[in-house]
Amino acid sequence: MKSGKHVMLLALLCVGASAPSIAQSPPPPATEFISEFVIANRILADQGVIADGFGHLSARSPNDPNHFYMSRARAAGMVTVADVMEFDLGGQPLDQRDRRLFSERFIHAEIYKARPEVNSVVHSHAPTLLPFGLTGTSLRPVSHMAGFLARAAPVFEIREVGGNDTDMLVSTPKLGAALAKTLGQTPIILMRGHGFNTVGTSVKQAVSRAIYAEVNARILMEALKMGNVVYLNESEAAKIAKKSPMPQ
Amino acid sequence: MKSGKHVMLLALLCVGASAPSIAQSPPPPATEFISEFVIANRILADQGVIADGFGHLSARSPNDPNHFYMSRARAAGMVTVADVMEFDLGGQPLDQRDRRLFSERFIHAEIYKARPEVNSVVHSHAPTLLPFGLTGTSLRPVSHMAGFLARAAPVFEIREVGGNDTDMLVSTPKLGAALAKTLGQTPIILMRGHGFNTVGTSVKQAVSRAIYAEVNARILMEALKMGNVVYLNESEAAKIAKKSPMPQ
Amino acid sequence: MKSGKHVMLLALLCVGASAPSIAQSPPPPATEFISEFVIANRILADQGVIADGFGHLSARSPNDPNHFYMSRARAAGMVTVADVMEFDLGGQPLDQRDRRLFSERFIHAEIYKARPEVNSVVHSHAPTLLPFGLTGTSLRPVSHMAGFLARAAPVFEIREVGGNDTDMLVSTPKLGAALAKTLGQTPIILMRGHGFNTVGTSVKQAVSRAIYAEVNARILMEALKMGNVVYLNESEAAKIAKKSPMPQ
Amino acid sequence: MKSGKHVMLLALLCVGASAPSIAQSPPPPATEFISEFVIANRILADQGVIADGFGHLSARSPNDPNHFYMSRARAAGMVTVADVMEFDLGGQPLDQRDRRLFSERFIHAEIYKARPEVNSVVHSHAPTLLPFGLTGTSLRPVSHMAGFLARAAPVFEIREVGGNDTDMLVSTPKLGAALAKTLGQTPIILMRGHGFNTVGTSVKQAVSRAIYAEVNARILMEALKMGNVVYLNESEAAKIAKKSPMPQ
């Protein structure tokens, strides 16, 4: 196993690494963990999942399950180690200084509260996912890389909890909790007119699910125009989801 | 706040900057303003909004509301400080020398005349916006990043003012004024068979609106193929437009 | 006017250049002409018009109207000055040495024979143009950058001249002449199941027409899915074609 | 002919090389062969055919027809000479050490068993090919670069051999043999909900077929939305397939 800090997560996200996963290892010291977290931000930007500068990634602290890491408000492709901040599950920063925060950090905080096994959350505005949340067309798995979509992705309609005149942002604990409730035990949730979130037991799982949710959306979008689509059945989806894209 | 001139606008266009917006600060000295203007040109090219070398960006002078800045005729991705020229509201350059001008600078001049609060205008030929101007399909907001589209974007049909045998270019004050009239009080106008323009109270607002108008068009284009689309309602659009992508 | 050899054509293809066009100047010495020709090859690759390594560009010799330049068989994005060869209108190289030739150089040779005013030809396989040649859907102008498409682009069906069992390649003078006849006096011709060609009075005109034919195809493809499309009318197309993308 | 090891395959995959093909030459020493194999992996990544880090390329050993080369499990765009491993036709590595293997190497092993003339296999998840395997829409040739698609590509439905609850992966000799049987004597096979494979008598043929299968899919996808499509007929497809993209 290569021990270089900066390339490790990149390697984990590719299939070439024989390294044990983060979850299987004892928690690495924070600096290595943060370095990998930064690389994961860059990967999300590189893959077009957070291409617009406004999505965000978080990771539960390996040292304290009631804390999570997230960048100060800045484009994922520009995040550096110095931008990473620590938050509590109320969404409050431990050391804000003069740094601007993402207003939607409550998406992350409330999911961590509701789902103890979740250790990472991606929030994305990827354009290819939006149409599914806008039209009632189910996002279901057509690629074996997206077995985790076995059950059609739930859609968060902010009007159901916030009424018809919100600003669309999940910027309060109440809205975050409602979103976490709609997410339930699933790995992905669409947000109508906004984007989507994936969760995982590790950064690599949440990130790779976000990447393949986007790929699956592109495939399904075109397949639906051609005719009747054969989806992965429940058994196929469940079995491949245990192996791919990232088991944990 | 970082004081580096060249990276400032880039930072402002991303969410990472805690800097006060241009409009809130006292007008910076012209050189810094121009440096930022150049970076905004490059961003428009990088984001595919002015990808073909023929769109253009302008900014009202912070020193004289009857003047505006615009590059000499050259691709946005290649604009340098030395290319930026100053124009009066008649569209005439203060110091042309032997530099070639964009023939459609009257789009900008006439909008600045009609809309005192507008301080920046983008003119783009982005291919994903064109179909909306060609088919009568309304460009309405489906992404929360495009709340500014609340009212369906008006379409400028040059035939209505110029007749059936124009060269399609808004290359006179008369045509520019007609376009500004169709624009009215809205933030965006489609031009049939040509492109679109966005306006803003700041360069960052006009530029970010252009970027997200393009993203919204891509999303809507695909959503329309899937079925009935849930648009942002007027209240949602108005509230999010006050915050995102750039409040001013 | 900048005199740098390598940047000149690039500049001409952007709007920033105040330089007189090639056709207006006295013919430059061959070395400068060839340097520009090489840059034009790179631009076609960069813009995705010759992205697959198998399209080609030619230019009539400024010194001998019965000769033209073309690269040896190699990807446009890799062409260097040393790859450029001179051919006669029979499609024969003046100095082949051991260099491999494009088998379809007869497209170019026969168009130069039939159209004395044409000084450059682009042959492209751009995927976005192909559907128009395959389905009978007319490629007509919807972008003001593509006024040259005023008359729907003719389609070359090789079966009409070569029968039902050709190898699809225009690799003989006879097939080239048939293609030139179908082209007639138009600026572009689609080839069913193969690609398209544009012609121009200059390299910059042929190249820019190829680039905007591709852009127009992308716009039209999506507009046709939305509903009834307003095309440029004949007068608009003719007037804008005199100015844009490149008058000559 | 250039003798540089690293650029040779790249050159062969472009049309510029006058070099004899691999199959025509005596087998090069393993090191040169492997260097070319590595470059072919990079080309597949660069062209978006293996963009997700999970496809793979193999090549039958020029020294032993019962052996083949394949990278350890890692993204094609990152493969180096040191990653290339040798396998027998049972899919077993000759020298595994601690390297992780692609679980689907049996696709390659079983095709090499069933098709003695095949010397290279590509396995890809390219999103543009998937819809054809999902909907029953035939992948047939519409580009002259894809004459090898003359007969509509067969579709491997893993349920037919593995039942309704597989994990979708061809990770056993039995499943590989079933896939090879469905492939029959054709050059390409689609895998429902998974991807596709191309085969060739040389690395360059398998790789170039994979690239143009993807291009053809993009063209056909859009053409089908426009109306009735004219496909290459059998004679056209057969004749051009002997010349292009790579005869062997």
PDB file of C-alpha atoms in Angstrom, chain D residues 18-229:
ATOM      1  CA  SER D  18       2.888   4.431 -42.372  1.00  0.00           C
ATOM      2  CA  ALA D  19       4.052   1.670 -40.069  1.00  0.00           C
ATOM      3  CA  PRO D  20       3.156  -1.943 -40.738  1.00  0.00           C
ATOM      4  CA  SER D  21       0.589  -3.182 -38.249  1.00  0.00           C
ATOM      5  CA  ILE D  22       1.536  -5.283 -35.268  1.00  0.00           C
ATOM      6  CA  ALA D  23       0.007  -8.377 -36.779  1.00  0.00           C
ATOM      7  CA  GLN D  24       2.089  -8.024 -39.912  1.00  0.00           C
ATOM      8  CA  SER D  25       5.359  -7.591 -38.050  1.00  0.00           C
ATOM      9  CA  PRO D  26       7.172 -10.315 -36.191  1.00  0.00           C
ATOM     10  CA  PRO D  27       6.107 -10.143 -32.538  1.00  0.00           C
ATOM     11  CA  PRO D  28       7.995  -7.288 -30.905  1.00  0.00           C
ATOM     12  CA  PRO D  29       9.915  -7.995 -27.708  1.00  0.00           C
ATOM     13  CA  ALA D  30       7.624  -7.995 -24.713  1.00  0.00           C
ATOM     14  CA  THR D  31       8.781  -4.672 -23.409  1.00  0.00           C
ATOM     15  CA  GLU D  32       7.787  -2.802 -26.548  1.00  0.00           C
ATOM     16  CA  PHE D  33       4.525  -4.694 -26.750  1.00  0.00           C
ATOM     17  CA  ILE D  34       3.742  -3.815 -23.167  1.00  0.00           C
ATOM     18  CA  SER D  35       4.606  -0.165 -23.671  1.00  0.00           C
ATOM     19  CA  GLU D  36       2.116   0.003 -26.510  1.00  0.00           C
ATOM     20  CA  PHE D  37      -0.451  -1.806 -24.407  1.00  0.00           C
ATOM     21  CA  VAL D  38      -0.093   0.827 -21.719  1.00  0.00           C
ATOM     22  CA  ILE D  39      -0.585   3.619 -24.247  1.00  0.00           C
ATOM     23  CA  ALA D  40      -3.725   1.898 -25.525  1.00  0.00           C
ATOM     24  CA  ASN D  41      -5.097   1.942 -21.974  1.00  0.00           C
ATOM     25  CA  ARG D  42      -4.473   5.670 -21.803  1.00  0.00           C
ATOM     26  CA  ILE D  43      -6.152   6.242 -25.171  1.00  0.00           C
ATOM     27  CA  LEU D  44      -9.279   4.429 -23.992  1.00  0.00           C
ATOM     28  CA  ALA D  45      -9.409   6.706 -20.953  1.00  0.00           C
ATOM     29  CA  ASP D  46      -8.698   9.828 -22.994  1.00  0.00           C
ATOM     30  CA  GLN D  47     -11.458   9.022 -25.483  1.00  0.00           C
ATOM     31  CA  GLY D  48     -14.044   8.462 -22.753  1.00  0.00           C
ATOM     32  CA  VAL D  49     -14.445   4.772 -23.554  1.00  0.00           C
ATOM     33  CA  ILE D  50     -13.053   3.733 -20.180  1.00  0.00           C
ATOM     34  CA  ALA D  51     -13.734   6.901 -18.274  1.00  0.00           C
ATOM     35  CA  ASP D  52     -14.906   5.529 -14.976  1.00  0.00           C
ATOM     36  CA  GLY D  53     -11.899   3.573 -13.819  1.00  0.00           C
ATOM     37  CA  PHE D  54     -13.615   0.205 -14.099  1.00  0.00           C
ATOM     38  CA  GLY D  55     -13.321  -0.961 -17.704  1.00  0.00           C
ATOM     39  CA  HIS D  56     -10.311  -2.920 -18.915  1.00  0.00           C
ATOM     40  CA  LEU D  57      -8.241  -3.847 -21.944  1.00  0.00           C
ATOM     41  CA  SER D  58      -6.435  -7.099 -22.610  1.00  0.00           C
ATOM     42  CA  ALA D  59      -4.054  -8.403 -25.272  1.00  0.00           C
ATOM     43  CA  ARG D  60      -3.135 -11.954 -26.105  1.00  0.00           C
ATOM     44  CA  SER D  61       0.556 -12.581 -25.550  1.00  0.00           C
ATOM     45  CA  PRO D  62       2.531 -12.519 -28.805  1.00  0.00           C
ATOM     46  CA  ASN D  63       4.763 -15.177 -27.282  1.00  0.00           C
ATOM     47  CA  ASP D  64       2.156 -17.638 -26.028  1.00  0.00           C
ATOM     48  CA  PRO D  65      -1.389 -17.755 -27.430  1.00  0.00           C
ATOM     49  CA  ASN D  66      -2.587 -19.309 -24.169  1.00  0.00           C
ATOM     50  CA  HIS D  67      -1.615 -16.251 -22.181  1.00  0.00           C
ATOM     51  CA  PHE D  68      -2.909 -12.704 -22.162  1.00  0.00           C
ATOM     52  CA  TYR D  69      -1.933  -9.386 -20.610  1.00  0.00           C
ATOM     53  CA  MET D  70      -4.156  -7.168 -18.512  1.00  0.00           C
ATOM     54  CA  SER D  71      -3.587  -4.491 -15.918  1.00  0.00           C
ATOM     55  CA  ARG D  72      -4.034  -5.139 -12.247  1.00  0.00           C
ATOM     56  CA  ALA D  73      -7.297  -3.592 -11.088  1.00  0.00           C
ATOM     57  CA  ARG D  74      -6.787   0.091 -11.700  1.00  0.00           C
ATOM     58  CA  ALA D  75      -8.172   2.911 -13.831  1.00  0.00           C
ATOM     59  CA  ALA D  76      -7.111   2.663 -17.495  1.00  0.00           C
ATOM     60  CA  GLY D  77      -5.929   6.250 -17.449  1.00  0.00           C
ATOM     61  CA  MET D  78      -3.440   5.427 -14.697  1.00  0.00           C
ATOM     62  CA  VAL D  79      -2.023   2.140 -15.986  1.00  0.00           C
ATOM     63  CA  THR D  80       1.768   1.916 -16.151  1.00  0.00           C
ATOM     64  CA  VAL D  81       4.106  -0.798 -17.385  1.00  0.00           C
ATOM     65  CA  ALA D  82       4.507  -2.035 -13.827  1.00  0.00           C
ATOM     66  CA  ASP D  83       0.755  -2.692 -13.562  1.00  0.00           C
ATOM     67  CA  VAL D  84       0.543  -5.111 -16.472  1.00  0.00           C
ATOM     68  CA  MET D  85       0.117  -8.750 -15.463  1.00  0.00           C
ATOM     69  CA  GLU D  86       0.114 -12.006 -17.410  1.00  0.00           C
ATOM     70  CA  PHE D  87      -2.793 -14.465 -17.133  1.00  0.00           C
ATOM     71  CA  ASP D  88      -3.540 -17.947 -18.432  1.00  0.00           C
ATOM     72  CA  LEU D  89      -6.796 -18.804 -20.190  1.00  0.00           C
ATOM     73  CA  GLY D  90      -8.246 -19.981 -16.898  1.00  0.00           C
ATOM     74  CA  GLY D  91      -8.018 -16.352 -15.837  1.00  0.00           C
ATOM     75  CA  GLN D  92      -5.302 -17.075 -13.303  1.00  0.00           C
ATOM     76  CA  PRO D  93      -2.352 -14.689 -12.908  1.00  0.00           C
ATOM     77  CA  LEU D  94       1.138 -16.118 -13.405  1.00  0.00           C
ATOM     78  CA  ASP D  95       2.575 -13.881 -10.709  1.00  0.00           C
ATOM     79  CA  GLN D  96      -0.060 -12.179  -8.573  1.00  0.00           C
ATOM     80  CA  ARG D  97       2.006 -11.055  -5.611  1.00  0.00           C
ATOM     81  CA  ASP D  98      -0.291  -8.759  -3.601  1.00  0.00           C
ATOM     82  CA  ARG D  99      -1.952  -7.162  -6.568  1.00  0.00           C
ATOM     83  CA  ARG D 100      -5.717  -6.859  -6.791  1.00  0.00           C
ATOM     84  CA  LEU D 101      -7.316  -8.309  -9.933  1.00  0.00           C
ATOM     85  CA  PHE D 102     -10.282  -7.306 -12.048  1.00  0.00           C
ATOM     86  CA  SER D 103     -12.993  -9.809 -11.187  1.00  0.00           C
ATOM     87  CA  GLU D 104     -14.240  -9.842 -14.775  1.00  0.00           C
ATOM     88  CA  ARG D 105     -11.025 -11.106 -16.390  1.00  0.00           C
ATOM     89  CA  PHE D 106     -13.067 -14.168 -17.420  1.00  0.00           C
ATOM     90  CA  ILE D 107     -14.684 -12.077 -20.161  1.00  0.00           C
ATOM     91  CA  HIS D 108     -11.260 -11.884 -21.737  1.00  0.00           C
ATOM     92  CA  ALA D 109     -10.113 -15.439 -20.985  1.00  0.00           C
ATOM     93  CA  GLU D 110     -13.203 -17.078 -22.430  1.00  0.00           C
ATOM     94  CA  ILE D 111     -13.207 -14.964 -25.572  1.00  0.00           C
ATOM     95  CA  TYR D 112      -9.570 -15.883 -26.211  1.00  0.00           C
ATOM     96  CA  LYS D 113     -10.515 -19.559 -25.821  1.00  0.00           C
ATOM     97  CA  ALA D 114     -13.463 -19.325 -28.183  1.00  0.00           C
ATOM     98  CA  ARG D 115     -11.926 -17.070 -30.836  1.00  0.00           C
ATOM     99  CA  PRO D 116      -8.354 -18.027 -31.801  1.00  0.00           C
ATOM    100  CA  GLU D 117      -8.036 -15.095 -34.216  1.00  0.00           C
ATOM    101  CA  VAL D 118      -8.893 -12.531 -31.523  1.00  0.00           C
ATOM    102  CA  ASN D 119      -5.808 -10.921 -29.976  1.00  0.00           C
ATOM    103  CA  SER D 120      -7.351  -8.109 -27.963  1.00  0.00           C
ATOM    104  CA  VAL D 121     -10.532  -7.388 -25.991  1.00  0.00           C
ATOM    105  CA  VAL D 122     -11.954  -4.124 -24.597  1.00  0.00           C
ATOM    106  CA  HIS D 123     -14.485  -4.071 -21.754  1.00  0.00           C
ATOM    107  CA  SER D 124     -16.221  -0.692 -21.343  1.00  0.00           C
ATOM    108  CA  HIS D 125     -19.049   0.955 -19.376  1.00  0.00           C
ATOM    109  CA  ALA D 126     -19.432   3.937 -21.743  1.00  0.00           C
ATOM    110  CA  PRO D 127     -22.817   5.511 -20.894  1.00  0.00           C
ATOM    111  CA  THR D 128     -23.814   6.182 -24.508  1.00  0.00           C
ATOM    112  CA  LEU D 129     -23.825   2.468 -25.353  1.00  0.00           C
ATOM    113  CA  LEU D 130     -25.926   1.351 -22.399  1.00  0.00           C
ATOM    114  CA  PRO D 131     -29.356   2.501 -23.664  1.00  0.00           C
ATOM    115  CA  PHE D 132     -29.113   0.112 -26.631  1.00  0.00           C
ATOM    116  CA  GLY D 133     -28.642  -2.862 -24.335  1.00  0.00           C
ATOM    117  CA  LEU D 134     -31.522  -1.748 -22.107  1.00  0.00           C
ATOM    118  CA  THR D 135     -34.294  -1.166 -24.602  1.00  0.00           C
ATOM    119  CA  GLY D 136     -34.027  -3.640 -27.453  1.00  0.00           C
ATOM    120  CA  THR D 137     -33.090  -0.854 -29.867  1.00  0.00           C
ATOM    121  CA  SER D 138     -30.519  -2.335 -32.250  1.00  0.00           C
ATOM    122  CA  LEU D 139     -27.046  -0.870 -32.444  1.00  0.00           C
ATOM    123  CA  ARG D 140     -26.493  -0.754 -36.189  1.00  0.00           C
ATOM    124  CA  PRO D 141     -24.002   1.196 -38.330  1.00  0.00           C
ATOM    125  CA  VAL D 142     -24.805   4.752 -39.354  1.00  0.00           C
ATOM    126  CA  SER D 143     -21.203   6.002 -39.538  1.00  0.00           C
ATOM    127  CA  HIS D 144     -18.777   4.648 -42.095  1.00  0.00           C
ATOM    128  CA  MET D 145     -16.290   4.382 -39.238  1.00  0.00           C
ATOM    129  CA  ALA D 146     -18.463   1.649 -37.744  1.00  0.00           C
ATOM    130  CA  GLY D 147     -18.907  -0.759 -40.635  1.00  0.00           C
ATOM    131  CA  PHE D 148     -17.930  -3.542 -38.234  1.00  0.00           C
ATOM    132  CA  LEU D 149     -21.422  -3.149 -36.714  1.00  0.00           C
ATOM    133  CA  ALA D 150     -22.932  -4.599 -39.912  1.00  0.00           C
ATOM    134  CA  ARG D 151     -24.940  -7.144 -38.040  1.00  0.00           C
ATOM    135  CA  ALA D 152     -26.804  -5.560 -35.133  1.00  0.00           C
ATOM    136  CA  ALA D 153     -24.720  -6.060 -31.999  1.00  0.00           C
ATOM    137  CA  PRO D 154     -25.918  -9.036 -29.908  1.00  0.00           C
ATOM    138  CA  VAL D 155     -26.986  -8.333 -26.321  1.00  0.00           C
ATOM    139  CA  PHE D 156     -25.806 -10.484 -23.426  1.00  0.00           C
ATOM    140  CA  GLU D 157     -28.625 -10.888 -20.895  1.00  0.00           C
ATOM    141  CA  ILE D 158     -26.975 -12.379 -17.854  1.00  0.00           C
ATOM    142  CA  ARG D 159     -30.350 -13.596 -16.574  1.00  0.00           C
ATOM    143  CA  GLU D 160     -30.453 -16.201 -19.343  1.00  0.00           C
ATOM    144  CA  VAL D 161     -27.472 -18.041 -17.957  1.00  0.00           C
ATOM    145  CA  GLY D 162     -27.178 -16.825 -14.372  1.00  0.00           C
ATOM    146  CA  GLY D 163     -30.817 -16.443 -13.449  1.00  0.00           C
ATOM    147  CA  ASN D 164     -32.588 -13.461 -11.944  1.00  0.00           C
ATOM    148  CA  ASP D 165     -30.367 -12.859  -8.967  1.00  0.00           C
ATOM    149  CA  THR D 166     -26.784 -12.495 -10.150  1.00  0.00           C
ATOM    150  CA  ASP D 167     -24.559  -9.621  -9.087  1.00  0.00           C
ATOM    151  CA  MET D 168     -24.370  -8.632 -12.799  1.00  0.00           C
ATOM    152  CA  LEU D 169     -20.629  -9.389 -12.975  1.00  0.00           C
ATOM    153  CA  VAL D 170     -19.077 -11.849 -15.410  1.00  0.00           C
ATOM    154  CA  SER D 171     -16.771 -13.134 -12.721  1.00  0.00           C
ATOM    155  CA  THR D 172     -16.649 -16.879 -13.428  1.00  0.00           C
ATOM    156  CA  PRO D 173     -15.463 -19.004 -16.349  1.00  0.00           C
ATOM    157  CA  LYS D 174     -19.039 -20.229 -16.828  1.00  0.00           C
ATOM    158  CA  LEU D 175     -20.433 -16.732 -17.249  1.00  0.00           C
ATOM    159  CA  GLY D 176     -17.494 -15.757 -19.470  1.00  0.00           C
ATOM    160  CA  ALA D 177     -18.125 -18.753 -21.698  1.00  0.00           C
ATOM    161  CA  ALA D 178     -21.812 -17.864 -21.998  1.00  0.00           C
ATOM    162  CA  LEU D 179     -20.875 -14.334 -23.001  1.00  0.00           C
ATOM    163  CA  ALA D 180     -18.382 -15.643 -25.569  1.00  0.00           C
ATOM    164  CA  LYS D 181     -21.095 -17.868 -26.988  1.00  0.00           C
ATOM    165  CA  THR D 182     -23.488 -14.926 -27.413  1.00  0.00           C
ATOM    166  CA  LEU D 183     -20.678 -12.916 -28.986  1.00  0.00           C
ATOM    167  CA  GLY D 184     -20.297 -15.661 -31.591  1.00  0.00           C
ATOM    168  CA  GLN D 185     -18.277 -14.466 -34.569  1.00  0.00           C
ATOM    169  CA  THR D 186     -19.197 -10.777 -34.171  1.00  0.00           C
ATOM    170  CA  PRO D 187     -16.821  -7.942 -33.218  1.00  0.00           C
ATOM    171  CA  ILE D 188     -18.940  -6.402 -30.440  1.00  0.00           C
ATOM    172  CA  ILE D 189     -21.357  -7.476 -27.748  1.00  0.00           C
ATOM    173  CA  LEU D 190     -23.585  -5.334 -25.533  1.00  0.00           C
ATOM    174  CA  MET D 191     -24.128  -6.354 -21.906  1.00  0.00           C
ATOM    175  CA  ARG D 192     -27.534  -5.373 -20.529  1.00  0.00           C
ATOM    176  CA  GLY D 193     -27.244  -2.966 -17.628  1.00  0.00           C
ATOM    177  CA  HIS D 194     -23.495  -3.120 -17.704  1.00  0.00           C
ATOM    178  CA  GLY D 195     -21.547  -2.100 -20.816  1.00  0.00           C
ATOM    179  CA  PHE D 196     -20.024  -3.644 -23.910  1.00  0.00           C
ATOM    180  CA  ASN D 197     -16.981  -5.468 -25.263  1.00  0.00           C
ATOM    181  CA  THR D 198     -15.167  -5.208 -28.584  1.00  0.00           C
ATOM    182  CA  VAL D 199     -12.646  -7.670 -29.944  1.00  0.00           C
ATOM    183  CA  GLY D 200      -9.978  -7.394 -32.635  1.00  0.00           C
ATOM    184  CA  THR D 201      -7.109  -9.165 -34.264  1.00  0.00           C
ATOM    185  CA  SER D 202      -4.877  -6.481 -32.775  1.00  0.00           C
ATOM    186  CA  VAL D 203      -4.948  -4.044 -29.880  1.00  0.00           C
ATOM    187  CA  LYS D 204      -5.419  -1.193 -32.277  1.00  0.00           C
ATOM    188  CA  GLN D 205      -8.400  -2.883 -33.915  1.00  0.00           C
ATOM    189  CA  ALA D 206     -10.163  -3.683 -30.631  1.00  0.00           C
ATOM    190  CA  VAL D 207      -9.473  -0.202 -29.280  1.00  0.00           C
ATOM    191  CA  SER D 208     -10.525   1.662 -32.406  1.00  0.00           C
ATOM    192  CA  ARG D 209     -13.692  -0.424 -32.671  1.00  0.00           C
ATOM    193  CA  ALA D 210     -14.551   0.525 -29.080  1.00  0.00           C
ATOM    194  CA  ILE D 211     -13.988   4.215 -29.852  1.00  0.00           C
ATOM    195  CA  TYR D 212     -16.140   4.181 -32.973  1.00  0.00           C
ATOM    196  CA  ALA D 213     -18.854   2.018 -31.445  1.00  0.00           C
ATOM    197  CA  GLU D 214     -19.252   4.848 -28.969  1.00  0.00           C
ATOM    198  CA  VAL D 215     -19.285   7.499 -31.683  1.00  0.00           C
ATOM    199  CA  ASN D 216     -21.803   5.500 -33.728  1.00  0.00           C
ATOM    200  CA  ALA D 217     -24.055   5.140 -30.668  1.00  0.00           C
ATOM    201  CA  ARG D 218     -24.081   8.905 -30.162  1.00  0.00           C
ATOM    202  CA  ILE D 219     -25.004   9.528 -33.787  1.00  0.00           C
ATOM    203  CA  LEU D 220     -27.677   6.848 -33.904  1.00  0.00           C
ATOM    204  CA  MET D 221     -29.224   7.980 -30.616  1.00  0.00           C
ATOM    205  CA  GLU D 222     -29.915  11.415 -32.073  1.00  0.00           C
ATOM    206  CA  ALA D 223     -30.852  10.203 -35.548  1.00  0.00           C
ATOM    207  CA  LEU D 224     -33.527   7.927 -34.088  1.00  0.00           C
ATOM    208  CA  LYS D 225     -35.167  10.991 -32.541  1.00  0.00           C
ATOM    209  CA  MET D 226     -35.357  12.703 -35.940  1.00  0.00           C
ATOM    210  CA  GLY D 227     -37.065  10.079 -38.031  1.00  0.00           C
ATOM    211  CA  ASN D 228     -36.360   7.103 -40.274  1.00  0.00           C
ATOM    212  CA  VAL D 229     -32.689   6.313 -40.393  1.00  0.00           C
TER     213      VAL D 229
END
